[in-house]
Amino acid sequence: MKIGLFFGSFNPIHTGHLIIAEYVSNYFTDKVWFVVSPQNPFKNKDELLDVNNRLLLAMSAIRGNKNFKVSDIELGLPTPSYTIDTLTQLKKKFPTNYFSIIMGSDTFLSISKWKSSDILLSNYNFLIYQRPSFKIDVNRITSNITLLNAPLINLSSTLIRKWIKEKKSIRYVVPESTLKLIYENKFYF
């Protein structure tokens, strides 16, 4: 089975993530797994909602979509989370699956800073969605890198958290079920 792995803090998951995942599952993979990271080595831990609550929000966002799954595999790994370690575990656990990595061009442009980036770039397919301010030089494209023509929304989890703190509406930028959980539990307030 072809699985697209969408790694992220998902702090919180939002409509932009879901649109990209839907596009990938429509055109490139059988399933998309949202791999919720307890601690990204490049992000400030203090800004993260507890990982179990982020998993809960992600599960609420994808409920009912048979092509999506939320993975908690990184909870059993040391933090911070490194993609190469997660992929090693996934390959052991699911040896017949074929994994591709979904990421934005902003992240891809800094992949040389990642642990074992050379192994990642040699052994895995990348499905890259272009962010407007982070264009990838087509000369860097190899046979295992696909630039997606996915619809993008200029939205970020950082912006959503800011709106929540400012008591602004986040309706329509997160799924209704996720919105309900955020308000009921006062996440990000």
Tab-separated table of C-alpha atoms in Angstrom:
chain	number	residue	atom	x	y	z
A	1	MET	CA	0.000	0.000	0.000
A	2	LYS	CA	1.225	3.516	-0.811
A	3	ILE	CA	1.179	5.725	2.273
A	4	GLY	CA	1.801	9.463	2.325
A	5	LEU	CA	3.293	10.514	5.649
A	6	PHE	CA	2.358	14.041	6.634
A	7	PHE	CA	4.644	14.861	9.568
A	8	GLY	CA	3.913	17.806	11.806
A	9	SER	CA	3.190	19.289	15.187
A	10	PHE	CA	-0.406	19.941	14.076
A	11	ASN	CA	-0.673	22.629	16.734
A	12	PRO	CA	-3.564	22.647	15.765
A	13	ILE	CA	-4.398	20.753	12.605
A	14	HIS	CA	-6.283	22.990	10.154
A	15	THR	CA	-8.125	23.046	6.854
A	16	GLY	CA	-4.927	23.753	4.900
A	17	HIS	CA	-3.409	20.476	6.122
A	18	LEU	CA	-6.557	18.582	5.209
A	19	ILE	CA	-6.797	20.037	1.702
A	20	ILE	CA	-3.205	19.028	0.935
A	21	ALA	CA	-3.758	15.541	2.381
A	22	GLU	CA	-6.939	15.088	0.350
A	23	TYR	CA	-5.123	16.122	-2.827
A	24	VAL	CA	-2.288	13.656	-2.114
A	25	SER	CA	-4.693	10.793	-1.382
A	26	ASN	CA	-6.638	11.561	-4.565
A	27	TYR	CA	-3.630	11.575	-6.885
A	28	PHE	CA	-0.554	9.947	-5.330
A	29	THR	CA	-1.205	7.552	-2.446
A	30	ASP	CA	-3.743	5.087	-1.128
A	31	LYS	CA	-3.746	6.665	2.338
A	32	VAL	CA	-2.352	9.665	4.194
A	33	TRP	CA	-1.129	9.250	7.743
A	34	PHE	CA	-0.826	12.356	9.909
A	35	VAL	CA	2.253	11.687	12.052
A	36	VAL	CA	1.828	13.918	15.091
A	37	SER	CA	5.232	14.872	16.438
A	38	PRO	CA	5.653	15.251	20.214
A	39	GLN	CA	8.625	17.590	19.708
A	40	ASN	CA	10.033	18.846	16.435
A	41	PRO	CA	13.756	19.600	16.912
A	42	PHE	CA	13.279	22.969	15.165
A	43	LYS	CA	10.305	24.183	17.222
A	44	ASN	CA	9.918	25.652	20.685
A	45	LYS	CA	8.421	23.041	23.023
A	46	ASP	CA	6.801	25.734	25.186
A	47	GLU	CA	4.417	26.695	22.354
A	48	LEU	CA	3.096	23.156	21.898
A	49	LEU	CA	-0.209	21.941	23.235
A	50	ASP	CA	0.229	18.582	24.970
A	51	VAL	CA	0.772	15.900	22.322
A	52	ASN	CA	-2.230	13.836	23.467
A	53	ASN	CA	-4.492	16.840	22.956
A	54	ARG	CA	-2.978	17.462	19.500
A	55	LEU	CA	-3.650	13.817	18.647
A	56	LEU	CA	-7.241	14.252	19.830
A	57	LEU	CA	-7.672	17.342	17.626
A	58	ALA	CA	-6.178	15.556	14.608
A	59	MET	CA	-8.417	12.511	15.119
A	60	SER	CA	-11.475	14.756	15.351
A	61	ALA	CA	-10.454	16.522	12.124
A	62	ILE	CA	-10.160	13.347	10.049
A	63	ARG	CA	-13.078	11.404	11.525
A	64	GLY	CA	-15.068	9.774	8.753
A	65	ASN	CA	-12.322	9.912	6.103
A	66	LYS	CA	-11.328	6.317	5.337
A	67	ASN	CA	-8.203	7.496	3.503
A	68	PHE	CA	-6.763	9.308	6.523
A	69	LYS	CA	-5.192	8.000	9.714
A	70	VAL	CA	-3.555	9.709	12.693
A	71	SER	CA	-0.332	8.020	13.774
A	72	ASP	CA	1.044	8.229	17.298
A	73	ILE	CA	4.199	6.247	16.456
A	74	GLU	CA	6.489	9.078	17.562
A	75	LEU	CA	5.134	8.896	21.117
A	76	GLY	CA	7.153	5.714	21.584
A	77	LEU	CA	10.363	7.268	20.258
A	78	PRO	CA	12.865	9.574	21.981
A	79	THR	CA	12.301	13.318	21.676
A	80	PRO	CA	12.954	15.412	19.802
A	81	SER	CA	11.473	13.479	16.900
A	82	TYR	CA	13.617	12.776	13.858
A	83	THR	CA	11.972	11.692	10.614
A	84	ILE	CA	14.646	9.099	9.829
A	85	ASP	CA	14.016	7.353	13.189
A	86	THR	CA	10.267	7.372	12.642
A	87	LEU	CA	10.641	5.957	9.140
A	88	THR	CA	12.922	3.196	10.446
A	89	GLN	CA	10.215	2.204	12.950
A	90	LEU	CA	7.441	2.413	10.360
A	91	LYS	CA	9.355	0.203	7.919
A	92	LYS	CA	9.879	-2.396	10.652
A	93	LYS	CA	6.227	-2.292	11.681
A	94	PHE	CA	4.760	-2.132	8.147
A	95	PRO	CA	7.356	-3.760	5.836
A	96	THR	CA	5.007	-4.108	2.856
A	97	ASN	CA	3.990	-0.433	2.758
A	98	TYR	CA	5.648	2.090	0.487
A	99	PHE	CA	6.118	5.432	2.265
A	100	SER	CA	6.342	8.921	0.759
A	101	ILE	CA	6.983	12.084	2.753
A	102	ILE	CA	4.608	15.032	2.344
A	103	MET	CA	6.052	18.455	3.141
A	104	GLY	CA	6.002	22.093	2.215
A	105	SER	CA	8.696	23.691	0.098
A	106	ASP	CA	9.729	25.812	3.099
A	107	THR	CA	10.597	22.660	5.031
A	108	PHE	CA	12.192	20.953	2.051
A	109	LEU	CA	14.552	23.884	1.505
A	110	SER	CA	16.030	23.280	4.966
A	111	ILE	CA	16.224	19.488	4.732
A	112	SER	CA	20.028	19.550	4.706
A	113	LYS	CA	19.812	20.437	8.436
A	114	TRP	CA	17.877	17.253	9.202
A	115	LYS	CA	19.364	14.165	10.804
A	116	SER	CA	20.461	11.734	8.045
A	117	SER	CA	19.047	13.967	5.304
A	118	ASP	CA	21.222	12.214	2.714
A	119	ILE	CA	19.591	8.863	3.552
A	120	LEU	CA	16.116	10.402	3.429
A	121	LEU	CA	16.793	12.014	0.056
A	122	SER	CA	18.232	8.796	-1.368
A	123	ASN	CA	15.674	6.312	-0.093
A	124	TYR	CA	12.285	8.035	0.021
A	125	ASN	CA	9.899	9.818	-2.283
A	126	PHE	CA	8.958	13.384	-1.426
A	127	LEU	CA	5.655	15.016	-2.287
A	128	ILE	CA	6.292	18.754	-1.998
A	129	TYR	CA	3.631	21.433	-1.968
A	130	GLN	CA	5.007	24.790	-3.057
A	131	ARG	CA	4.600	27.658	-0.628
A	132	PRO	CA	4.563	30.988	-2.494
A	133	SER	CA	7.630	32.491	-0.810
A	134	PHE	CA	9.675	29.276	-0.908
A	135	LYS	CA	10.175	28.225	-4.503
A	136	ILE	CA	12.194	25.115	-5.226
A	137	ASP	CA	14.758	25.361	-7.980
A	138	VAL	CA	13.683	22.852	-10.645
A	139	ASN	CA	17.350	21.891	-11.015
A	140	ARG	CA	17.125	20.368	-7.506
A	141	ILE	CA	14.313	18.048	-8.553
A	142	THR	CA	15.266	14.392	-8.813
A	143	SER	CA	13.166	11.394	-9.784
A	144	ASN	CA	12.028	10.852	-6.187
A	145	ILE	CA	10.741	14.434	-5.723
A	146	THR	CA	7.306	15.438	-6.968
A	147	LEU	CA	6.141	19.030	-6.882
A	148	LEU	CA	2.434	19.067	-6.161
A	149	ASN	CA	-0.071	21.318	-7.805
A	150	ALA	CA	-2.263	21.149	-4.710
A	151	PRO	CA	-4.585	23.998	-3.807
A	152	LEU	CA	-3.060	25.991	-0.962
A	153	ILE	CA	-4.561	28.198	1.688
A	154	ASN	CA	-2.335	30.815	3.275
A	155	LEU	CA	-2.991	29.558	6.782
A	156	SER	CA	-0.791	28.441	9.648
A	157	SER	CA	-1.237	26.936	13.081
A	158	THR	CA	0.662	29.947	14.457
A	159	LEU	CA	-1.936	32.301	12.980
A	160	ILE	CA	-4.784	30.196	14.384
A	161	ARG	CA	-3.260	30.263	17.870
A	162	LYS	CA	-2.862	34.044	17.564
A	163	TRP	CA	-6.509	34.458	16.576
A	164	ILE	CA	-7.622	32.331	19.527
A	165	LYS	CA	-5.606	34.466	21.956
A	166	GLU	CA	-7.088	37.611	20.368
A	167	LYS	CA	-10.588	36.105	20.769
A	168	LYS	CA	-11.129	36.123	16.996
A	169	SER	CA	-13.188	33.489	15.199
A	170	ILE	CA	-11.436	30.428	13.810
A	171	ARG	CA	-14.604	29.053	12.281
A	172	TYR	CA	-13.983	27.443	8.873
A	173	VAL	CA	-10.183	27.371	9.314
A	174	VAL	CA	-10.421	24.187	11.388
A	175	PRO	CA	-13.056	21.463	11.031
A	176	GLU	CA	-16.194	21.994	13.125
A	177	SER	CA	-15.394	19.014	15.381
A	178	THR	CA	-11.901	20.393	16.041
A	179	LEU	CA	-13.291	23.872	16.699
A	180	LYS	CA	-15.674	22.418	19.267
A	181	LEU	CA	-12.867	20.593	21.097
A	182	ILE	CA	-10.655	23.701	21.133
A	183	TYR	CA	-13.389	25.826	22.708
A	184	GLU	CA	-14.720	23.171	25.105
A	185	ASN	CA	-11.230	22.468	26.459
A	186	LYS	CA	-9.954	26.057	26.203
A	187	PHE	CA	-6.966	24.916	24.153
A	188	TYR	CA	-4.632	27.793	23.210
A	189	PHE	CA	-6.440	30.324	25.427
